[in-house]
């Protein structure tokens, strides 16, 4: 079914499309054509696999989190370790694919939007390696809370362009990157970080990220001799979740849950959960679920996690929600912080606050899997970037606040 | 006859280009917009483009985005924009064209949007993030209502898209003169004249030029080769500066519009 989507115009059912100024259409047409050629090209696919293997370190493990499993009542919980990728998150899978495509199109420069900074970091990394000029748009609020990634991007030679408009987060960074691209597309590729935006970004980013699910499916069959019962992944724009889900879409026995940012609760303006609490609308070039007011003005959003702090979501998720193939839930900031601590203490793994949302879903009593079930959680990124923010939120001073003070 | 068509027909007969000022509804205040709509014809405007403030206008540069955000921070609702037009219509006979993001239009529903526009006294709309292929289902809906849904073209628009524009265009074609967003530019592109001539040979629909025009000499230069000249950011910027300096934004806008409209007329 859905594995064959989108259609030629970039629609997943009624979601998707291209709602951008005419100025951008030539850029999207060129990109669509270049991507369609590249994905049929054995040489392109081999080059990408080479870098994913030798540079990113794929395949990464599907790790049986034994202590977390025990804590959750005995179901076998596997973590897909995207956090172990070079640069520390799944974002590099897509950044490398698009950087190779940019080279193929003869572009000299890439631009990107970033929230948590993981996509910006992945883009800056690929740009450094391939000798591309790189500008990363980032809201000033995110620059503040994701400082470690800002420093890394600068060291890699990227320019981090502060965005002061609106809420100064991911949505505003997207607006600025789109504007840059409208004036620069002849020399510049917009290396978009998620499965939203106008066609062909949702399908292209999904394809580059679907390596996650292809590996996980093979690995779980090797380890368990069967398919998993449940997949869980966090959803901001939705790229790590689509990446995990895609290879399992036709495996009808596999349930899929996408976990959005419930922020401070489901009051409008206090969360970032368009699939749970939004409605279909148009934002950033695509028709999908979105958080907006009755007029269509984009709502304020909030999440403790900069990577999930976005009012829209990729159109394929809207399609999966509508067809019922995937389910979507939201967990709060507080639950994510709790899950961050649980995983850190139980497994010695610091998850990104984004990924902690997926763990938090399983920690809820009502979502606890049965003891005979097999679950895969996408650990989409590592939590180093969030360490300072979490210490701050928990009121721990660095240098104290160890295990004993906590317990 | 639709006011837009009537106006261009009249201007065509007189062999001159339309001057089309853009301003943002509700910035700095709804009363300002109503007053401008009532007085802009005397200042030399032929058509008015009225911006519906939107939170995330990707086609627009910082000047118009800031004006949208100012209006929204003051709590402006889409419904009030229709009210402003309705109120001004007692003393405004000019064609008024909405500029509204598809995010707003989709939320209302295209059919309701057109009906509410017409009821308020708007004659057409430019929806900058609704390119011609996504707009295809709506052209019939517009024609049935005598409403004009404006098509955009740019120097880089591919041939098959150009054909779509020529097939569907009514009212006028909005030709985007420069790459990038709305906003002032020092220079207009050197190939603009050739590009305009090539497009005009293929269609009877008036071709207007916008994006990047901010000076009288630029308006005069474009007016010689196009059926209309659209000026937005340069007006919005002057109004914002006037409001900041506690001067009258309406008089400021009208003064500038007079200069630009006169320059548009000087040609040919």
XYZ file of C-alpha atoms in Angstrom:
675
model
C 0.000 0.000 0.000
C 1.687 3.129 1.282
C 5.180 2.032 0.250
C 4.334 3.094 -3.308
C 3.337 6.583 -2.296
C 3.632 9.471 -2.941
C 2.134 9.946 -6.408
C 3.905 11.959 -9.113
C 2.697 15.250 -7.618
C 4.009 14.372 -4.189
C 0.724 13.372 -2.553
C 0.256 10.718 0.134
C -3.503 10.347 -0.208
C -4.694 13.916 0.147
C -1.593 15.112 2.041
C 1.589 16.586 0.598
C 1.929 18.666 -2.568
C 3.870 21.822 -3.222
C 2.564 25.040 -1.713
C 5.420 27.400 -2.387
C 5.899 30.614 -4.359
C 6.337 30.181 -8.105
C 9.898 31.433 -7.562
C 10.766 28.113 -5.925
C 9.124 25.810 -8.437
C 12.138 25.608 -10.787
C 14.313 24.572 -7.832
C 11.842 21.867 -6.792
C 11.487 20.603 -10.361
C 15.241 20.386 -10.770
C 15.610 18.607 -7.436
C 12.829 16.133 -8.192
C 14.397 15.233 -11.508
C 17.896 14.932 -10.043
C 16.651 12.761 -7.182
C 14.639 10.453 -9.439
C 17.710 9.902 -11.609
C 20.018 9.419 -8.628
C 17.880 6.836 -6.936
C 17.878 4.661 -10.057
C 21.644 5.072 -10.376
C 23.601 2.137 -8.978
C 26.714 4.318 -8.647
C 24.900 6.874 -6.472
C 23.426 4.191 -4.245
C 26.818 2.511 -3.820
C 28.542 5.760 -2.973
C 25.925 6.556 -0.336
C 26.192 3.047 1.175
C 29.960 3.423 1.243
C 29.747 6.593 3.329
C 26.999 5.200 5.551
C 29.176 2.174 6.291
C 32.662 3.665 6.495
C 31.938 7.174 7.719
C 28.706 6.958 9.716
C 29.392 3.497 11.100
C 26.310 1.678 9.825
C 24.810 -0.704 10.472
C 24.463 0.468 14.054
C 23.365 -2.054 16.691
C 19.853 -3.109 17.566
C 20.564 -3.317 21.262
C 18.515 -5.388 23.697
C 18.051 -3.014 26.618
C 17.853 -5.748 29.256
C 17.527 -3.534 32.320
C 14.947 -1.288 30.737
C 13.081 -4.420 29.610
C 13.091 -5.752 33.148
C 11.847 -2.450 34.504
C 9.001 -2.464 32.009
C 7.826 -5.909 33.054
C 9.730 -8.265 30.800
C 8.850 -7.381 27.206
C 12.002 -7.422 25.089
C 12.819 -3.768 24.389
C 15.350 -3.150 21.638
C 16.961 0.215 21.003
C 17.901 1.089 17.442
C 21.138 2.899 18.158
C 21.025 5.894 15.789
C 22.730 7.759 18.639
C 25.905 5.838 17.804
C 26.093 7.278 14.289
C 28.834 9.765 13.525
C 27.533 13.169 14.710
C 25.239 11.450 17.182
C 21.850 11.184 15.503
C 19.907 9.798 12.550
C 20.174 13.161 10.770
C 23.478 12.227 9.107
C 21.739 9.525 6.974
C 19.798 12.207 5.146
C 22.504 14.877 5.194
C 24.947 12.619 3.359
C 22.358 11.544 0.808
C 21.384 15.114 0.012
C 24.974 16.371 0.058
C 25.872 13.776 -2.581
C 22.848 14.910 -4.545
C 23.936 18.543 -4.224
C 27.336 17.631 -5.672
C 25.615 15.733 -8.465
C 23.581 18.847 -9.294
C 26.748 20.941 -9.325
C 25.755 23.113 -6.340
C 28.522 24.825 -4.405
C 26.628 25.662 -1.275
C 24.143 24.029 1.074
C 21.802 25.682 3.542
C 19.816 24.051 6.322
C 17.365 24.822 9.108
C 17.962 23.315 12.485
C 16.189 23.118 15.828
C 18.130 20.832 18.157
C 21.163 21.435 16.020
C 21.521 17.766 15.033
C 20.475 18.378 11.468
C 22.619 21.494 11.291
C 25.551 19.546 12.668
C 25.024 16.687 10.192
C 24.792 19.174 7.316
C 27.877 21.080 8.446
C 29.732 17.760 8.725
C 28.797 16.593 5.233
C 29.610 20.050 3.869
C 33.049 20.008 5.502
C 33.843 16.604 4.071
C 32.605 17.372 0.555
C 33.963 20.919 0.420
C 30.596 22.689 0.226
C 29.924 26.117 1.636
C 27.353 25.853 4.446
C 24.931 28.231 6.169
C 22.689 26.908 8.942
C 19.619 28.884 10.014
C 18.801 28.526 13.700
C 16.426 30.375 16.011
C 18.134 32.354 18.751
C 16.184 30.441 21.435
C 17.588 27.179 20.048
C 21.086 28.655 19.795
C 20.805 29.295 23.510
C 19.597 25.858 24.536
C 21.660 23.759 22.111
C 24.977 25.537 22.463
C 27.236 22.456 22.140
C 25.939 21.825 18.621
C 26.341 25.492 17.671
C 29.998 25.365 18.655
C 30.558 22.173 16.664
C 28.943 23.629 13.550
C 31.188 26.666 13.763
C 34.282 24.496 14.169
C 33.218 22.578 11.067
C 33.294 25.813 9.088
C 29.552 26.441 8.831
C 28.044 29.845 9.390
C 25.239 29.682 11.973
C 22.740 32.367 11.024
C 20.684 33.513 14.038
C 16.947 33.897 13.360
C 15.202 36.428 15.589
C 11.724 36.389 14.026
C 8.635 34.815 15.591
C 9.282 32.367 18.435
C 12.931 32.121 17.365
C 12.774 28.354 16.980
C 12.661 25.738 14.223
C 9.650 27.091 12.314
C 11.254 30.510 11.994
C 14.559 28.963 10.918
C 12.632 27.118 8.163
C 11.086 30.384 6.910
C 14.506 32.005 6.642
C 16.118 29.033 4.905
C 13.271 28.958 2.343
C 13.758 32.678 1.671
C 17.485 32.221 1.192
C 16.811 29.389 -1.245
C 14.392 31.487 -3.306
C 17.223 33.868 -4.109
C 20.073 31.340 -4.287
C 18.863 28.059 -5.774
C 21.039 28.287 -8.837
C 24.147 27.692 -6.744
C 22.621 26.411 -3.518
C 20.872 23.235 -2.402
C 18.449 23.480 0.514
C 19.371 20.456 2.582
C 16.032 20.050 4.311
C 16.185 18.036 7.526
C 12.827 16.356 7.866
C 9.991 14.692 5.984
C 7.932 17.894 5.746
C 8.198 20.683 3.214
C 7.208 20.629 -0.457
C 7.609 17.599 -2.731
C 10.175 16.001 -3.224
C 11.498 16.529 0.329
C 9.019 14.215 2.115
C 9.769 11.256 -0.158
C 13.473 11.936 -0.539
C 14.195 12.358 3.162
C 12.064 9.296 3.912
C 14.040 7.234 1.418
C 17.364 8.361 2.903
C 16.135 7.609 6.438
C 14.475 4.293 5.637
C 17.858 2.615 6.087
C 16.962 2.673 9.813
C 13.979 0.366 9.384
C 15.632 -1.867 6.797
C 18.479 -2.589 9.197
C 16.213 -2.930 12.221
C 13.912 -5.360 10.418
C 16.823 -7.600 9.410
C 18.387 -7.363 12.860
C 15.230 -8.183 14.795
C 14.556 -11.202 12.606
C 18.136 -12.387 13.231
C 17.827 -11.934 16.991
C 14.244 -12.947 17.626
C 13.387 -14.995 14.596
C 10.301 -12.897 14.115
C 8.938 -9.435 13.491
C 8.476 -7.035 16.404
C 5.033 -6.348 17.875
C 5.565 -2.631 18.283
C 7.702 0.208 16.957
C 8.000 3.449 18.905
C 9.683 6.656 17.740
C 9.421 10.340 18.515
C 7.850 12.680 15.948
C 8.827 16.294 15.378
C 8.901 16.763 11.623
C 8.842 12.977 11.567
C 12.017 11.776 9.862
C 13.383 9.282 12.371
C 9.954 7.728 12.860
C 9.249 7.410 9.124
C 12.788 6.053 8.789
C 11.994 3.277 11.254
C 8.385 2.652 10.167
C 8.802 2.544 6.427
C 10.317 -0.937 6.058
C 7.518 -2.368 8.249
C 4.520 -0.692 6.588
C 3.415 -3.862 4.863
C 3.959 -6.041 7.940
C 0.408 -5.781 9.179
C 1.104 -7.380 12.560
C 3.538 -4.618 13.510
C 1.961 -1.739 15.461
C 3.580 1.663 15.081
C 3.388 4.542 17.509
C 4.729 8.032 16.878
C 5.242 10.112 20.013
C 4.830 13.859 19.798
C 5.850 16.544 22.239
C 3.111 17.136 24.805
C 5.106 19.995 26.334
C 3.457 21.432 29.423
C 0.123 19.789 28.613
C -2.498 19.877 25.902
C -3.501 23.541 26.297
C -3.025 25.358 22.959
C 0.414 26.973 22.792
C 1.872 24.665 25.417
C 2.711 21.637 23.263
C 3.965 20.630 19.815
C 1.647 17.772 18.919
C -0.101 18.494 15.580
C -1.118 14.889 14.900
C -2.681 14.486 18.342
C -4.204 17.940 18.744
C -3.983 19.756 15.395
C -5.937 19.728 12.157
C -5.114 19.497 8.437
C -3.650 22.722 7.078
C -0.825 24.129 5.006
C 2.577 25.093 6.381
C 6.033 25.302 4.829
C 4.932 24.087 1.452
C 2.988 20.994 2.408
C -0.560 20.002 3.273
C -0.476 18.055 6.513
C -1.568 18.218 10.143
C -0.588 21.518 11.688
C -1.150 23.542 14.838
C -2.873 26.767 13.901
C -5.681 29.016 15.083
C -9.139 29.318 13.500
C -7.796 31.804 10.939
C -4.902 29.584 9.866
C -2.208 31.529 11.705
C 0.464 29.186 12.996
C 0.114 28.579 16.733
C 2.834 29.022 19.283
C 4.329 25.700 20.249
C 6.377 24.521 23.166
C 8.583 21.571 23.890
C 11.535 21.102 26.173
C 13.083 19.392 23.172
C 14.216 21.816 20.480
C 14.017 19.114 17.813
C 10.308 18.516 18.427
C 9.388 22.177 18.921
C 7.637 22.524 15.558
C 3.953 23.158 14.669
C 3.858 20.918 11.570
C 4.649 17.341 10.590
C 5.500 15.445 7.414
C 2.502 14.642 5.160
C 3.123 10.890 5.155
C 2.424 10.839 8.902
C -0.897 12.541 8.281
C -1.661 9.801 5.788
C -0.584 7.054 8.206
C -2.742 8.605 10.912
C -5.758 8.896 8.659
C -5.474 5.331 7.369
C -4.902 4.099 10.914
C -1.669 2.375 9.951
C 0.207 4.301 12.630
C -0.975 5.720 15.935
C 0.175 8.935 17.523
C 0.434 9.946 21.155
C 1.963 12.811 23.110
C 4.036 12.801 26.284
C 4.875 15.828 28.409
C 8.199 17.568 29.020
C 8.168 16.142 32.528
C 7.691 12.573 31.297
C 10.501 13.042 28.767
C 12.876 14.328 31.444
C 11.925 11.368 33.639
C 12.550 8.963 30.733
C 15.885 10.636 30.063
C 16.918 9.796 33.635
C 15.473 6.289 33.555
C 17.371 5.299 30.429
C 20.552 6.983 31.582
C 20.525 5.156 34.908
C 19.219 1.817 33.668
C 21.344 1.448 30.556
C 24.133 4.006 30.818
C 22.842 5.685 27.668
C 22.039 9.400 27.580
C 19.235 9.796 25.051
C 18.503 13.023 23.233
C 15.470 14.728 24.798
C 13.699 14.065 21.486
C 14.309 10.298 21.732
C 13.446 10.351 25.451
C 9.838 11.046 24.349
C 9.695 7.596 22.742
C 10.971 5.939 25.925
C 8.506 7.981 27.986
C 5.590 6.531 26.030
C 6.561 3.020 27.176
C 6.969 4.142 30.780
C 3.283 4.963 30.993
C 1.434 2.228 32.840
C -1.255 1.891 30.153
C 1.292 1.487 27.364
C 3.378 -1.145 29.048
C 3.927 -3.991 26.572
C 2.990 -7.579 27.478
C 5.907 -9.697 28.726
C 6.025 -11.812 25.559
C 6.200 -8.839 23.237
C 9.118 -7.536 21.201
C 9.440 -3.765 20.913
C 11.818 -1.560 18.926
C 12.389 2.002 20.102
C 14.252 4.334 17.816
C 16.982 5.957 19.867
C 17.273 8.681 17.289
C 20.046 10.680 18.946
C 22.364 11.022 21.882
C 21.771 13.320 24.796
C 25.131 15.037 25.209
C 23.714 18.203 23.667
C 20.952 18.209 26.308
C 23.070 17.439 29.366
C 23.418 21.066 30.470
C 19.718 21.817 29.874
C 18.592 18.735 31.833
C 20.954 19.482 34.720
C 19.521 22.978 34.746
C 15.898 21.797 34.695
C 16.521 19.267 37.457
C 18.202 21.929 39.532
C 21.410 19.910 39.789
C 24.602 21.879 39.911
C 27.319 20.361 37.770
C 29.800 18.724 40.132
C 27.195 17.605 42.644
C 23.798 16.007 42.214
C 25.106 12.497 41.661
C 23.199 9.314 42.290
C 23.089 9.601 46.067
C 21.675 13.117 46.190
C 19.032 12.037 43.670
C 17.919 8.913 45.469
C -17.735 43.360 -15.463
C -15.139 42.552 -12.830
C -13.491 45.792 -11.660
C -10.000 44.443 -12.417
C -10.893 43.649 -16.027
C -12.675 46.972 -16.468
C -9.722 48.913 -15.133
C -7.142 47.189 -17.330
C -9.408 47.559 -20.352
C -9.704 51.256 -19.721
C -5.952 51.677 -19.139
C -5.178 49.617 -22.227
C -7.352 51.906 -24.332
C -5.426 54.865 -22.971
C -2.114 53.088 -23.514
C -0.834 53.357 -20.013
C 0.301 51.005 -17.263
C -1.488 50.536 -13.956
C 0.110 51.666 -10.735
C -0.637 49.080 -8.035
C 0.322 49.899 -4.466
C 0.395 47.148 -1.855
C -0.152 47.697 1.814
C -0.759 45.483 4.809
C -4.258 45.389 6.242
C -4.327 46.558 9.837
C -0.817 47.998 9.932
C -0.453 50.236 11.815
C -4.224 50.109 12.491
C -7.455 49.076 10.758
C -8.553 52.738 10.498
C -5.331 53.545 8.615
C -6.109 50.853 6.069
C -9.677 52.056 5.596
C -8.512 55.645 5.105
C -5.827 54.606 2.630
C -8.305 52.556 0.622
C -10.609 55.563 0.441
C -7.921 58.040 -0.603
C -5.492 56.025 -2.700
C -7.341 56.573 -5.975
C -6.835 60.338 -5.735
C -3.123 59.705 -5.212
C -2.950 57.910 -8.553
C -3.464 54.229 -7.768
C -5.264 52.143 -10.396
C -5.596 48.866 -8.488
C -4.845 48.087 -4.835
C -3.243 44.938 -3.479
C -4.166 44.397 0.168
C -2.041 42.051 2.268
C -3.764 39.684 4.698
C -1.347 39.403 7.624
C -0.004 35.865 8.020
C 2.349 34.464 10.627
C 4.789 32.721 8.244
C 4.900 34.505 4.873
C 7.747 32.727 3.059
C 7.403 34.732 -0.172
C 7.974 37.975 1.676
C 11.093 39.717 2.836
C 11.592 41.200 6.308
C 9.689 44.469 5.626
C 6.352 42.837 4.852
C 6.862 40.018 7.350
C 7.422 42.580 10.108
C 4.275 44.467 9.113
C 2.271 41.216 9.226
C 3.656 40.409 12.650
C 2.871 43.908 13.944
C -0.747 43.579 12.814
C -1.067 40.075 14.297
C 0.463 41.129 17.607
C -2.305 43.686 17.860
C -4.745 40.797 17.561
C -5.901 41.246 13.967
C -8.291 38.559 12.700
C -8.889 37.620 9.061
C -12.531 38.646 9.382
C -11.509 42.209 10.204
C -9.674 42.540 6.882
C -12.964 41.914 5.086
C -14.586 44.508 7.360
C -11.968 47.110 6.398
C -12.710 46.633 2.699
C -16.454 46.678 3.289
C -16.142 49.926 5.224
C -13.915 51.604 2.630
C -16.118 50.641 -0.313
C -18.423 53.639 0.279
C -15.661 55.863 -1.072
C -13.440 53.512 -3.073
C -14.189 52.349 -6.595
C -10.788 50.872 -7.364
C -10.321 47.178 -7.941
C -8.965 45.632 -4.721
C -6.990 42.405 -4.835
C -6.334 40.321 -1.730
C -2.883 38.954 -1.159
C -3.359 36.005 1.157
C -1.277 32.967 1.995
C -2.791 29.637 1.054
C -2.462 28.667 4.723
C -5.228 31.187 5.488
C -7.253 30.399 2.373
C -7.130 26.638 2.964
C -8.306 27.078 6.532
C -11.351 29.035 5.374
C -11.872 26.891 2.295
C -11.233 28.392 -1.160
C -14.916 28.668 -2.008
C -15.797 30.506 1.212
C -12.717 32.674 0.811
C -13.822 33.825 -2.650
C -17.384 34.391 -1.487
C -16.305 36.425 1.520
C -13.909 38.449 -0.647
C -16.687 39.259 -3.110
C -19.170 40.072 -0.373
C -16.679 42.514 1.169
C -15.841 44.131 -2.166
C -12.586 42.409 -3.135
C -12.327 41.564 -6.830
C -9.598 38.966 -6.900
C -6.722 37.416 -5.011
C -3.062 36.681 -5.332
C -2.191 33.575 -3.316
C 1.590 33.569 -3.518
C 2.148 30.073 -2.149
C -0.465 28.465 -4.418
C 1.405 27.765 -7.663
C -0.594 27.322 -10.856
C -0.668 23.496 -10.858
C -2.010 23.346 -7.280
C -4.453 26.151 -8.183
C -5.918 24.306 -11.196
C -9.033 23.043 -9.390
C -9.946 26.609 -8.414
C -9.931 28.538 -11.686
C -13.398 27.371 -12.689
C -14.675 28.217 -9.217
C -13.252 31.726 -9.650
C -14.645 32.236 -13.158
C -18.136 31.164 -12.111
C -18.068 33.927 -9.512
C -16.453 36.597 -11.679
C -13.555 36.501 -9.226
C -9.939 36.741 -10.401
C -7.367 34.252 -9.088
C -4.049 35.686 -10.187
C -1.301 33.521 -11.714
C 2.390 34.122 -11.082
C 5.320 33.721 -13.459
C 9.035 34.264 -12.951
C 12.038 34.474 -15.270
C 12.854 30.855 -14.367
C 9.337 29.413 -14.796
C 9.675 26.341 -17.009
C 7.943 26.118 -20.380
C 5.284 23.613 -19.331
C 4.373 25.728 -16.313
C 4.329 28.855 -18.477
C 1.788 27.091 -20.680
C -0.365 26.367 -17.631
C -0.192 30.023 -16.611
C -1.189 31.175 -20.087
C -4.041 28.672 -20.168
C -5.520 29.694 -16.810
C -4.560 33.334 -16.354
C -7.337 35.875 -15.941
C -7.452 39.323 -14.352
C -3.725 39.878 -14.665
C -0.489 37.919 -14.512
C 1.859 38.746 -11.676
C 5.353 38.630 -13.100
C 8.009 38.368 -10.387
C 10.857 40.536 -11.595
C 13.639 39.272 -9.384
C 14.834 36.101 -7.679
C 14.049 35.833 -4.012
C 11.476 37.447 -1.780
C 9.636 40.760 -1.863
C 11.809 43.719 -0.916
C 13.704 46.578 -2.429
C 16.512 46.069 -4.936
C 19.053 48.535 -6.266
C 19.001 47.102 -9.773
C 16.317 45.415 -11.807
C 17.506 42.469 -13.899
C 18.835 43.399 -17.377
C 16.782 40.700 -19.160
C 13.471 41.923 -17.686
C 12.408 43.785 -20.831
C 13.014 40.794 -23.134
C 11.313 38.412 -20.732
C 8.258 40.633 -20.474
C 8.018 41.043 -24.230
C 8.226 37.272 -24.712
C 5.434 36.661 -22.206
C 3.200 39.433 -23.531
C 3.404 38.042 -27.054
C 1.728 34.867 -25.804
C -1.195 36.240 -23.830
C -3.950 38.847 -23.957
C -4.063 38.987 -20.161
C -2.351 42.086 -18.713
C 1.110 41.416 -17.313
C 2.101 43.314 -14.175
C 5.514 43.368 -12.549
C 6.260 43.244 -8.839
C 9.033 42.461 -6.330
C 12.004 44.768 -6.043
C 10.513 48.035 -7.408
C 11.059 50.911 -4.985
C 12.129 54.019 -6.926
C 10.349 56.289 -9.422
C 12.958 55.585 -12.133
C 12.424 51.835 -11.706
C 8.642 52.259 -11.903
C 9.003 54.375 -15.042
C 11.368 51.862 -16.647
C 9.047 48.912 -15.982
C 5.889 50.809 -16.974
C 7.210 51.152 -20.497
C 7.147 47.385 -20.940
C 4.403 46.065 -18.670
C 0.693 46.594 -18.046
C 1.186 47.361 -14.396
C 3.739 48.142 -11.721
C 3.323 46.728 -8.197
C 5.086 48.415 -5.296
C 4.826 46.979 -1.773
C 7.803 46.911 0.563
C 8.835 50.487 -0.230
C 5.388 51.723 0.870
C 5.184 49.474 3.932
C 8.652 50.555 5.026
C 7.783 54.259 4.762
C 4.562 53.757 6.694
C 6.393 51.935 9.486
C 9.031 54.664 9.688
C 6.315 57.341 9.812
C 4.422 55.514 12.556
C 7.665 55.207 14.551
C 8.371 58.914 14.140
C 4.799 59.739 15.229
C 4.069 61.117 11.779
C 0.964 60.277 9.779
C 1.494 56.956 7.966
C -1.437 57.637 5.628
C -0.058 60.972 4.398
C 3.393 59.427 4.079
C 2.057 56.534 2.019
C -0.080 58.791 -0.169
C 2.846 61.133 -0.814
C 5.042 58.282 -1.964
C 2.231 56.710 -3.997
C 1.718 60.051 -5.791
C 5.393 60.135 -6.767
C 5.463 56.530 -7.919
C 2.146 56.762 -9.775
C 3.324 59.892 -11.578
C 6.541 58.110 -12.583
C 4.508 55.158 -13.864
C 2.480 57.556 -16.022
C 5.414 59.497 -17.399
C 6.426 56.632 -19.612
C 5.040 56.662 -23.126
